[in-house]
mmCIF file of C-alpha atoms in Angstrom:
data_model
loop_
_atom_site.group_PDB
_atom_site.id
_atom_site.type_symbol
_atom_site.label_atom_id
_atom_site.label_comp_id
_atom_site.label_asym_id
_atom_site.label_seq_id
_atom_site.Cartn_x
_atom_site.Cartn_y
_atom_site.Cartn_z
ATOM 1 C CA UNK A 1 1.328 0.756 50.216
ATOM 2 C CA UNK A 2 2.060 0.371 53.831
ATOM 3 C CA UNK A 3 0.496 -3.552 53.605
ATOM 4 C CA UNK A 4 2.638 -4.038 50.714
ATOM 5 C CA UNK A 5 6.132 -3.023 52.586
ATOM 6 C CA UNK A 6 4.968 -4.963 55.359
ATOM 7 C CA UNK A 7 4.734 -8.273 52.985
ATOM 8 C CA UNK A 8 7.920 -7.699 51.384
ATOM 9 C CA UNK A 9 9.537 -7.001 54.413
ATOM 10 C CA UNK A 10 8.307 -9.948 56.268
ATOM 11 C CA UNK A 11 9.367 -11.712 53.113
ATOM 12 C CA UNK A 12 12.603 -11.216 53.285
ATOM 13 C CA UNK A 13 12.636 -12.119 57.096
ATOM 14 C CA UNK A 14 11.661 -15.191 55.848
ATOM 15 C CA UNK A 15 14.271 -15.432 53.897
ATOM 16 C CA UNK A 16 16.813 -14.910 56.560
ATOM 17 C CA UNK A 17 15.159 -17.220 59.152
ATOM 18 C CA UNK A 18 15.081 -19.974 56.304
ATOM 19 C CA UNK A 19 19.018 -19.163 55.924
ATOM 20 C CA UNK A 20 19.523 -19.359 59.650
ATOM 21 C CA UNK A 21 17.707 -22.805 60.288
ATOM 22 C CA UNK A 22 19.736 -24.608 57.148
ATOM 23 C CA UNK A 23 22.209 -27.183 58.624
ATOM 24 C CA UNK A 24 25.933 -25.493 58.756
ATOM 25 C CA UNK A 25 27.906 -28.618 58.793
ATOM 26 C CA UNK A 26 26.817 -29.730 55.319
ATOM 27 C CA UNK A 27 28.651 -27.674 52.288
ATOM 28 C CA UNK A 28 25.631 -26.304 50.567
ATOM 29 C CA UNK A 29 24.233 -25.101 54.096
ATOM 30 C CA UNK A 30 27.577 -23.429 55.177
ATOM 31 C CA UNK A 31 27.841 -21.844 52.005
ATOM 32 C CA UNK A 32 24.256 -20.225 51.345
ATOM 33 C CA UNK A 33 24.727 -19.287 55.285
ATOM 34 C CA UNK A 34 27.980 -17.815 53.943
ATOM 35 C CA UNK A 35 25.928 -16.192 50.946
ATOM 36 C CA UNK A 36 23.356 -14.331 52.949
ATOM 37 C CA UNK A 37 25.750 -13.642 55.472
ATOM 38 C CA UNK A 38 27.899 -11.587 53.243
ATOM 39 C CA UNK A 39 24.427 -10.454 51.768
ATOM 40 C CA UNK A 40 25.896 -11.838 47.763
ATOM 41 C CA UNK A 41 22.267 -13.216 46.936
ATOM 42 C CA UNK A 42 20.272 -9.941 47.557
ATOM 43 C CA UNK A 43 22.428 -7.796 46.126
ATOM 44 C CA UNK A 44 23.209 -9.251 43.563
ATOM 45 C CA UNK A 45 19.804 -10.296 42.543
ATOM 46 C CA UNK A 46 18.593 -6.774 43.184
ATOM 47 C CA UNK A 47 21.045 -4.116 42.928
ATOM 48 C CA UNK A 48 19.759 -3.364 46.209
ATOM 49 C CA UNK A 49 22.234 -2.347 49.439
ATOM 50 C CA UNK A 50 23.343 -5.748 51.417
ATOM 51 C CA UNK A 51 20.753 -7.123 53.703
ATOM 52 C CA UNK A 52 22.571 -6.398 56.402
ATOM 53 C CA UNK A 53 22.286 -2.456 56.241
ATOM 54 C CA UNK A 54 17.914 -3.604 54.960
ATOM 55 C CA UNK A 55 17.581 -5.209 58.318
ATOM 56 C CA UNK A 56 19.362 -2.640 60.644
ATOM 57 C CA UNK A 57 17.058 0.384 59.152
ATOM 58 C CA UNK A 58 20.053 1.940 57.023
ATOM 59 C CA UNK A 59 18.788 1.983 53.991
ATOM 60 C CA UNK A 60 14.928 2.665 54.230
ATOM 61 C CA UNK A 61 14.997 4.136 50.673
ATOM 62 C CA UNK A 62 15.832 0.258 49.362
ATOM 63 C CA UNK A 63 12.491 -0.362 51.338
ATOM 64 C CA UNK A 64 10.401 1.512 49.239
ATOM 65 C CA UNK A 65 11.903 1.099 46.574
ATOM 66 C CA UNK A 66 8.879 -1.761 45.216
ATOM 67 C CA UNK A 67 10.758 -2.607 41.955
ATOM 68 C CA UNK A 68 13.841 -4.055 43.097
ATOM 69 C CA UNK A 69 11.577 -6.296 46.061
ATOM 70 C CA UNK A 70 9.459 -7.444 42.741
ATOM 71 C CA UNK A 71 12.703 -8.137 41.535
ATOM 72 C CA UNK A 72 14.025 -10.583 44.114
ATOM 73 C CA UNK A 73 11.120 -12.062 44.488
ATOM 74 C CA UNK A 74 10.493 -13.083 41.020
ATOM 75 C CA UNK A 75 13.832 -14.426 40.698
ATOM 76 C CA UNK A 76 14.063 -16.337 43.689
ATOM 77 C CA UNK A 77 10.845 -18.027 42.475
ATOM 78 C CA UNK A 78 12.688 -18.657 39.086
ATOM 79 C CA UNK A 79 15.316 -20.359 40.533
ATOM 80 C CA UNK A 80 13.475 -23.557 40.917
ATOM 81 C CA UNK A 81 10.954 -23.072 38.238
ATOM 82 C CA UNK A 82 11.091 -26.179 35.683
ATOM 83 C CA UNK A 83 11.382 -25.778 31.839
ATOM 84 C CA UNK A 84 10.617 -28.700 29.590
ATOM 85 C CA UNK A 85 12.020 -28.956 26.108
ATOM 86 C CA UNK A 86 10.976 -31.562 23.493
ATOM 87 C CA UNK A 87 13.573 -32.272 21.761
ATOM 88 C CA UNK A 88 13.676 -34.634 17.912
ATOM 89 C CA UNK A 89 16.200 -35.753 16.186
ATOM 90 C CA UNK A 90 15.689 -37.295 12.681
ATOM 91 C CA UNK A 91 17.571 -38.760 9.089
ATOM 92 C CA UNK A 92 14.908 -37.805 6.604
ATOM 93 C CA UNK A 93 16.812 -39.795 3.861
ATOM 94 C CA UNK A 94 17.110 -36.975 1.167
ATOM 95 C CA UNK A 95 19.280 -38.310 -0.753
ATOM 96 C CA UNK A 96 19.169 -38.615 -4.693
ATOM 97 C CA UNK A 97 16.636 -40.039 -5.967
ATOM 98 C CA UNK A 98 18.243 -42.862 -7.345
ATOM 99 C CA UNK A 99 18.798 -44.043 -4.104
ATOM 100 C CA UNK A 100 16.131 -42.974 -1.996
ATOM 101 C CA UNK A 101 11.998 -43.099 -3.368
ATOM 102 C CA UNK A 102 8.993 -41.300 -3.095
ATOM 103 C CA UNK A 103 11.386 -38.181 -2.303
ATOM 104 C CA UNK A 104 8.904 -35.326 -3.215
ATOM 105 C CA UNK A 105 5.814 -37.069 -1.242
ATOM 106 C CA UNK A 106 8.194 -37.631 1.888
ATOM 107 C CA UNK A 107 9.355 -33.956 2.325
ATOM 108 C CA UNK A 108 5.875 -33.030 2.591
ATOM 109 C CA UNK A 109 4.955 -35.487 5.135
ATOM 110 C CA UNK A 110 7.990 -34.764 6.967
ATOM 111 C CA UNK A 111 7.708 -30.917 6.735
ATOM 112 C CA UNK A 112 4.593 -31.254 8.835
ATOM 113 C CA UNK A 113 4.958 -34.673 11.382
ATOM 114 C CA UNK A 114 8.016 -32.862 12.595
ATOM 115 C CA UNK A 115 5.313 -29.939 14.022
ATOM 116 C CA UNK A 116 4.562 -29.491 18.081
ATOM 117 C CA UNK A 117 8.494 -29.949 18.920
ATOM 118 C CA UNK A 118 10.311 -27.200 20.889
ATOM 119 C CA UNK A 119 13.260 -28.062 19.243
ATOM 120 C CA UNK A 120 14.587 -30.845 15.883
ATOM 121 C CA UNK A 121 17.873 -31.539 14.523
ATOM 122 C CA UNK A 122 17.379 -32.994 11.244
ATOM 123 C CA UNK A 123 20.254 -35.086 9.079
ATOM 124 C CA UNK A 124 20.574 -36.393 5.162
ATOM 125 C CA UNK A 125 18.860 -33.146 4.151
ATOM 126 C CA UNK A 126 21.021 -33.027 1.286
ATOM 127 C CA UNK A 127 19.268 -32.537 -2.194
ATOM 128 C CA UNK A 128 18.037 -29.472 -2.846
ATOM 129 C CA UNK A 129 14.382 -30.600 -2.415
ATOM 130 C CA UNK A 130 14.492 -31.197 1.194
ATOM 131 C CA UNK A 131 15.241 -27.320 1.332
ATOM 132 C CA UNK A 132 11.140 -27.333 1.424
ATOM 133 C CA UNK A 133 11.327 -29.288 5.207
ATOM 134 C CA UNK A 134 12.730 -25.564 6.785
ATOM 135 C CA UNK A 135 11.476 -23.359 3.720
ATOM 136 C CA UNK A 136 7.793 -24.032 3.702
ATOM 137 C CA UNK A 137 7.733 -24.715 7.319
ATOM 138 C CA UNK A 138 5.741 -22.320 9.022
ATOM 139 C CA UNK A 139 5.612 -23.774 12.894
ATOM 140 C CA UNK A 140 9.249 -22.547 13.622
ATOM 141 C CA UNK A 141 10.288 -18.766 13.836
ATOM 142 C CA UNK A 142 14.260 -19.981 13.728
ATOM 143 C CA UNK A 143 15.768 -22.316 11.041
ATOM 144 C CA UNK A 144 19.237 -23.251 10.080
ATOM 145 C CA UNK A 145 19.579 -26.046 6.925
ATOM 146 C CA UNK A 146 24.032 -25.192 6.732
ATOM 147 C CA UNK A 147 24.635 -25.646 3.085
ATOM 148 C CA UNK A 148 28.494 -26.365 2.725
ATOM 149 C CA UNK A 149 28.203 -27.491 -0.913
ATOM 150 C CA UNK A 150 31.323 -27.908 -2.850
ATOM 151 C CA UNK A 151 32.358 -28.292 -6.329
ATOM 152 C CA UNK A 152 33.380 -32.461 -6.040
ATOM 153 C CA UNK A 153 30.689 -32.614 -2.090
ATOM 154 C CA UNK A 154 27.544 -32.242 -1.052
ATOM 155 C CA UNK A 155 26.830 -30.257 1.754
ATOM 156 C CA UNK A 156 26.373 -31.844 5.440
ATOM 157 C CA UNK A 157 22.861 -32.369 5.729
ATOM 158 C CA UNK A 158 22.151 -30.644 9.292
ATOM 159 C CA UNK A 159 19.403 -28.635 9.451
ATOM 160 C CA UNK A 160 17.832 -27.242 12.670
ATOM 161 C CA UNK A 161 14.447 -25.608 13.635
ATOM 162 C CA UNK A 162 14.108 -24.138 16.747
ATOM 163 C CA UNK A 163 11.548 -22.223 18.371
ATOM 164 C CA UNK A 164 14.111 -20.518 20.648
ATOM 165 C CA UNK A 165 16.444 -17.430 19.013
ATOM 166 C CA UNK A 166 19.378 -18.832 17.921
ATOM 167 C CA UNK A 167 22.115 -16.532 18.822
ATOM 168 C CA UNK A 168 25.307 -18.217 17.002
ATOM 169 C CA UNK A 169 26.099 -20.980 14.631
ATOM 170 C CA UNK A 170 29.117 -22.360 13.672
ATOM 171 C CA UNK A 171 29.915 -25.799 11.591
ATOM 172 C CA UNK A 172 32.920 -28.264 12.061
ATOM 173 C CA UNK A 173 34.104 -30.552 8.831
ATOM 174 C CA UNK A 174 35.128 -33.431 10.085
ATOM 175 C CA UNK A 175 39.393 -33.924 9.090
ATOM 176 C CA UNK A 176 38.993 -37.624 7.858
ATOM 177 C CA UNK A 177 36.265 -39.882 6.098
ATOM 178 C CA UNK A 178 35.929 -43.103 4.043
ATOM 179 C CA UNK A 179 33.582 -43.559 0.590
ATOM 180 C CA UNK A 180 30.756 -43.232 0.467
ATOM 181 C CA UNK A 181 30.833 -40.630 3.132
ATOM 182 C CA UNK A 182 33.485 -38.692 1.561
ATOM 183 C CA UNK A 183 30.908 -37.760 -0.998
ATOM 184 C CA UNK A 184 29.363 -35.549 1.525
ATOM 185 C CA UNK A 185 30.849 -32.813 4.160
ATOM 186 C CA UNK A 186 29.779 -34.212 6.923
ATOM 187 C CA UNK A 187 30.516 -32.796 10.413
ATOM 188 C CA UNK A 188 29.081 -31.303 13.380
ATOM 189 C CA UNK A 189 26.827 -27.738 13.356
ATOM 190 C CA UNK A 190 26.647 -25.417 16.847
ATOM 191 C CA UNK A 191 24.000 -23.351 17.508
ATOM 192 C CA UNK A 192 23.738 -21.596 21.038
ATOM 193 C CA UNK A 193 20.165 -20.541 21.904
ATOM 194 C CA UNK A 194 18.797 -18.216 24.343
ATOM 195 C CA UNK A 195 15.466 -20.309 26.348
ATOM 196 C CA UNK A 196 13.284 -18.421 28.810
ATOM 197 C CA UNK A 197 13.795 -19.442 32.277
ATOM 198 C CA UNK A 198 17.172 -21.490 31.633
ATOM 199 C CA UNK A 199 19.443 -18.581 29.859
ATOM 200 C CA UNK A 200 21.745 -19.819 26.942
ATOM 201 C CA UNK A 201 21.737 -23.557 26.013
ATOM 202 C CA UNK A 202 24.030 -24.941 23.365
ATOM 203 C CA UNK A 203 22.759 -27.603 20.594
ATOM 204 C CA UNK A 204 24.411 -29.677 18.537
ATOM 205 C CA UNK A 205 23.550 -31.656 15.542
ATOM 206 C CA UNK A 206 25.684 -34.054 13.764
ATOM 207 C CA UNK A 207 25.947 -37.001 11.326
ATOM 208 C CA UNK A 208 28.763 -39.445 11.654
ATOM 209 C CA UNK A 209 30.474 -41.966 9.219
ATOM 210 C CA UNK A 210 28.114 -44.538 7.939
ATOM 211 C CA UNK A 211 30.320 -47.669 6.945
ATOM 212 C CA UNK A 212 30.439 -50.229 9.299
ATOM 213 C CA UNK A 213 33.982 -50.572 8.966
ATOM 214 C CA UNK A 214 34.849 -46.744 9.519
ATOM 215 C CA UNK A 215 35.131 -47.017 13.435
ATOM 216 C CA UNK A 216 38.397 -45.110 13.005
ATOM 217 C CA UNK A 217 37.025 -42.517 11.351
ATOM 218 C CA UNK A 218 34.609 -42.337 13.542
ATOM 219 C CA UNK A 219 37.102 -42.697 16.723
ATOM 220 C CA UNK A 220 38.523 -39.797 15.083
ATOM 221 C CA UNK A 221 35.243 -37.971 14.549
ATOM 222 C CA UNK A 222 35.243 -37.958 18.467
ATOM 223 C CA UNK A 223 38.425 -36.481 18.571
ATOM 224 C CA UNK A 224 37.229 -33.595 15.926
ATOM 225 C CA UNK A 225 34.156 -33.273 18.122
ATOM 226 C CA UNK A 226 35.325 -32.950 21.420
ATOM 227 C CA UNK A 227 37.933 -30.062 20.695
ATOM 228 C CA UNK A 228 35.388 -28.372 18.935
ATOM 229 C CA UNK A 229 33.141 -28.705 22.203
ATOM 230 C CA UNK A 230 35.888 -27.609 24.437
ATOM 231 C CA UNK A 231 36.452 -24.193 21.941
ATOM 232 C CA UNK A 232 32.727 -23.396 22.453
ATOM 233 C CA UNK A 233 31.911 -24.677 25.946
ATOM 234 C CA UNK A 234 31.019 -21.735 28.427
ATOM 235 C CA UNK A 235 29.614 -24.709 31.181
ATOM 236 C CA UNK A 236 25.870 -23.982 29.370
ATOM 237 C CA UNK A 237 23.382 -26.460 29.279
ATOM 238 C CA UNK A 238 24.403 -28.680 26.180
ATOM 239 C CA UNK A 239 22.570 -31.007 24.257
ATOM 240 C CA UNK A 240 23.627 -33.391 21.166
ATOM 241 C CA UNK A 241 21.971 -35.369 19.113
ATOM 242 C CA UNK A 242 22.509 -37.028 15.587
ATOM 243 C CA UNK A 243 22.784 -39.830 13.305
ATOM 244 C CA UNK A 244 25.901 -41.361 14.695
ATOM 245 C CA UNK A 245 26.231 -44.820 13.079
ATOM 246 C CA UNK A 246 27.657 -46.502 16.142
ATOM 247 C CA UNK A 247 25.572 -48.672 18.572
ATOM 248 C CA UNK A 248 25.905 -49.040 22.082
ATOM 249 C CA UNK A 249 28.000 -52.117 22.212
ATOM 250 C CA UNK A 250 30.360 -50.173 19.997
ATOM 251 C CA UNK A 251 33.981 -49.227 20.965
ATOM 252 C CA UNK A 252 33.122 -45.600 19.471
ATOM 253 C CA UNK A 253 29.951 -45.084 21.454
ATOM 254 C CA UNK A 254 32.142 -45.948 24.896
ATOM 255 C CA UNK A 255 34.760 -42.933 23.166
ATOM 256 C CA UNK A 256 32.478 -40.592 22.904
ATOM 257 C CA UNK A 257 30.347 -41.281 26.286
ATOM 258 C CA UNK A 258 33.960 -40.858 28.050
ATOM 259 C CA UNK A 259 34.455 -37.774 26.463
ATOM 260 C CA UNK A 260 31.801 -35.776 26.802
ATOM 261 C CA UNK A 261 30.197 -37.508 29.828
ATOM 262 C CA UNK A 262 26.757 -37.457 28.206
ATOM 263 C CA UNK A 263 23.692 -39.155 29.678
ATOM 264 C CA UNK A 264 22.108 -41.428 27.137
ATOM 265 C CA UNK A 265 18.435 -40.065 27.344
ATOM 266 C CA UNK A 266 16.628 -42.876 26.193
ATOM 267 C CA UNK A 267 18.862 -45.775 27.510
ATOM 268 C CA UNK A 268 18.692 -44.141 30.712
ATOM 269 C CA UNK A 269 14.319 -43.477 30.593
ATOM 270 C CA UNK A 270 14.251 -47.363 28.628
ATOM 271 C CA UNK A 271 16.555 -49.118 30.316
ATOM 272 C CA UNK A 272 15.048 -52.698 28.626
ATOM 273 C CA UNK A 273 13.912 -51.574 25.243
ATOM 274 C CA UNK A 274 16.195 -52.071 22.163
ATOM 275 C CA UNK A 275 15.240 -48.803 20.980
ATOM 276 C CA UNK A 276 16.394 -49.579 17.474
ATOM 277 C CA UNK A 277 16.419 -46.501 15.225
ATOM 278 C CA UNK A 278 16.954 -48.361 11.885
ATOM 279 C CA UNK A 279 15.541 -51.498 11.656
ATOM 280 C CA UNK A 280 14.614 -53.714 8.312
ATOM 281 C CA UNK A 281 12.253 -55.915 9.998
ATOM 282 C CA UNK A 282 10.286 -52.971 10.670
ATOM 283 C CA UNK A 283 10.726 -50.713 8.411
ATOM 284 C CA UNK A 284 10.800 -51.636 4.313
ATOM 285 C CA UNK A 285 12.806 -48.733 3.257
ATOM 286 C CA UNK A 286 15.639 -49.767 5.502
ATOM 287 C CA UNK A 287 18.604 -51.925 3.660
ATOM 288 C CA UNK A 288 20.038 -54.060 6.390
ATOM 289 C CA UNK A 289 20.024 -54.433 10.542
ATOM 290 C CA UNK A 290 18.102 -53.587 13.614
ATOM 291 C CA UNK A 291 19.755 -51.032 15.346
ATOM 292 C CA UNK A 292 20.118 -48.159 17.767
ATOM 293 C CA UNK A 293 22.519 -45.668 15.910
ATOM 294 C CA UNK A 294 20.287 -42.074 16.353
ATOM 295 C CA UNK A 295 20.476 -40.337 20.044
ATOM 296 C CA UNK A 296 19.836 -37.712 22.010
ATOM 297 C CA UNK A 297 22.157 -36.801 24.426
ATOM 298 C CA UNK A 298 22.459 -34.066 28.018
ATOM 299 C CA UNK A 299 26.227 -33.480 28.804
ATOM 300 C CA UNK A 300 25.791 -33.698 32.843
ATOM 301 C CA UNK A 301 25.877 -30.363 34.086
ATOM 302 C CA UNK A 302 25.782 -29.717 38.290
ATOM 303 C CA UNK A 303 24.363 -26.320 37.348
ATOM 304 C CA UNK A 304 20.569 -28.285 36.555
ATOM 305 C CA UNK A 305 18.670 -30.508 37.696
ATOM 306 C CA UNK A 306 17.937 -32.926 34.663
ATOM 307 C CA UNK A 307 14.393 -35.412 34.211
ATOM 308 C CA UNK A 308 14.203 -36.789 31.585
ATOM 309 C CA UNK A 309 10.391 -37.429 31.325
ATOM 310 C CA UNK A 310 10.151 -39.549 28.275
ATOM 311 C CA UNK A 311 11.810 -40.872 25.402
ATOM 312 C CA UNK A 312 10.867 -42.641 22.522
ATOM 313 C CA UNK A 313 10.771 -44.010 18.832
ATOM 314 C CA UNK A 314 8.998 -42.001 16.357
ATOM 315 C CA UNK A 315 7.321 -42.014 12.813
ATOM 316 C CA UNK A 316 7.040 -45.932 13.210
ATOM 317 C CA UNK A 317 4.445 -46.360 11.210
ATOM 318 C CA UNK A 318 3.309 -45.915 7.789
ATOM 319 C CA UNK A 319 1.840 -42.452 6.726
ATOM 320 C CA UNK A 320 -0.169 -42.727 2.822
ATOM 321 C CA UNK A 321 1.325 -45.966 2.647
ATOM 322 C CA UNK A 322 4.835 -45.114 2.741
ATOM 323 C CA UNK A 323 7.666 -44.525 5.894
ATOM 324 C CA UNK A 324 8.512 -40.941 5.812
ATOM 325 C CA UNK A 325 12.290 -41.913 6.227
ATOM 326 C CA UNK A 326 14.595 -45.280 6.147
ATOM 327 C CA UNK A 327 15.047 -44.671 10.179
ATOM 328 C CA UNK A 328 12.929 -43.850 12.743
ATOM 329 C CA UNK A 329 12.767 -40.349 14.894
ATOM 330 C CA UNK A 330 13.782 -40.317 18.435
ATOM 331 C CA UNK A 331 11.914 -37.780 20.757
ATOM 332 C CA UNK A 332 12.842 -36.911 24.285
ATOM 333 C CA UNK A 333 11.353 -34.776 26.827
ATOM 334 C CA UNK A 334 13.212 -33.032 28.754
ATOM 335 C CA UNK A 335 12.975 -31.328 32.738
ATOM 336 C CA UNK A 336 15.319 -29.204 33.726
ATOM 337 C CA UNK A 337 16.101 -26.830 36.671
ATOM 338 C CA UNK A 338 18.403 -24.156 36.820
ATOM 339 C CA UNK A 339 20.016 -24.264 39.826
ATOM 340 C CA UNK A 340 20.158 -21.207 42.248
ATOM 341 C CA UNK A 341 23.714 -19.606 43.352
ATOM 342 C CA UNK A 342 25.233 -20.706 46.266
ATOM 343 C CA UNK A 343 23.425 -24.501 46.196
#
């Protein structure tokens, strides 16, 4: 027991010296000097009496107490302890059969290729026989497929499955569309999560106007979007991804990059790849043009440390002689540190 003080105590010395030696003049030295000083990170981390009173002998009870010192330690090692998250996002195409094929043959593919992801947001799972995709899924513990069916609409087509508890959802119609969208309630579903190691991370999933000519709906999608965002925002981590129907070049993706300050995952990690996400030259199912329209964004956050450690197309290939969907997936891996107070 006596070793085991001694460790602990010469831990925290170390702690202190480390402090001590950090360069004042810059504003993340002066202000963990400042956070020691006024003993904020032990106690707070602890519940334990200020450093101060540890290190002058006034509080020898805190220095047996082995719980709390277990405690700081394991948090202070969590601090800068990486979690990565592999995140899809996908348009599966369920759609009605007359305009969609091989419907029944795709869900099961799809149900299972979308396996061995921490976390995939899923769009145009519409008809009621893509219910199977998060029904007779068994690799997730959390699903969402949000329903919003109404008597002239179909529902939104966002589903989620998560292997993280989802904690809230919530679902915002977007105010204005143009046909054929209108035929669907399309919008933008919330969930906040809880992830080990990070705390609470907010996810959202969305599926924007498809017409080519519907930039001002779209414009005003954006607009929809980014109060709902501000509503919900508590400065978590927050990541969005969808089918957004707007390319790079686009007016609306320059909008919505200004607005939420996003980092473009896999423009950023493939900075001279087109990247293109529906594309008829490669894929036979699609109707028309090569083009980058699904994405996976990070809104930039000082509180983490974001590396992004790949990012890339998926199901581009053929599985029983047939494309599981008229796009392709986009996967990105994700690094990210939490930050610790006072840096």
């Amino acid at each position: 027991m006596k070793k085991y003080l001694k460790f602990k105590f010469v831990f925290l010395i170390s702690i202190f010296l480390l402090v001590m030696r950090i360069p004042r003049s810059s504003a993340s030295g002066f202000r963990l000097y400042q956070s020691f000083q006024s003993s904020a990170l032990v106690s707070i981390l602890t519940g334990a009496p200020p450093c101060g009173e540890l290190l002058a002998g006034k509080s020898a009870n805190a220095m047996e107490n082995p719980i709390a010192l277990d405690r700081l330690s394991e948090q202070l090692q969590e601090i800068n302890e990486p979690v990565e998250i592999n995140i899809l996002t996908f348009n599966v195409w369920g759609v009605f059969r007359l305009f969609t094929e091989s419907l029944d043959k795709r869900v099961k593919l799809i149900t299972t290729s979308i396996n061995g992801f921490d976390l995939v947001n899923l769009q145009e799972t519409t008809v009621v026989e893509t219910k199977d995709i998060t029904d007779k899924n068994n690799f997730y513990p959390y699903k969402v497929r949000y329903d919003n069916t109404s008597l002239l609409r179909l529902g939104s087509g966002l589903s989620t499955l998560s292997k993280y508890k989802i904690l809230e959802e919530k679902f915002l119609l977007f105010s204005s569309c143009l046909l054929p969208d209108c035929i669907n309630n399309k919008g933008v579903l919330f969930l906040r999560l809880e992830i080990p190691k990070l705390g609470i991370v907010d996810l959202y999933n969305t599926h924007y106007q498809s017409m080519p000519i519907s930039t001002t709906h779209r414009l005003l999608a954006n607009k929809d979007f980014e109060k709902f965002y501000k509503e919900n925002n508590q400065d978590n981590l927050t990541i969005i991804t969808g089918d957004f129907n707007l390319t790079e070049k686009d007016e609306d993706y320059r909008d919505f990059v200004k607005k939420f300050k996003v980092i473009d995952t896999f423009r950023v990690k493939n900075p001279n790849i087109p990247g293109f996400t529906y594309d008829k030259e490669k894929n036979s199912s699609a109707l028309f043009m090569a083009a980058r329209i699904d994405y996976i964004f990070v809104v930039h956050n000082e509180k983490y440390n974001i590396e992004i450690l790949e990012s890339k197309i998926m199901f581009t290939e053929k599985q029983e002689e047939l494309f599981i969907s008229d796009h392709f997936g986009l996967a990105t891996l994700l690094k990210i540190t939490k930050k610790g107070p006072g840096i």
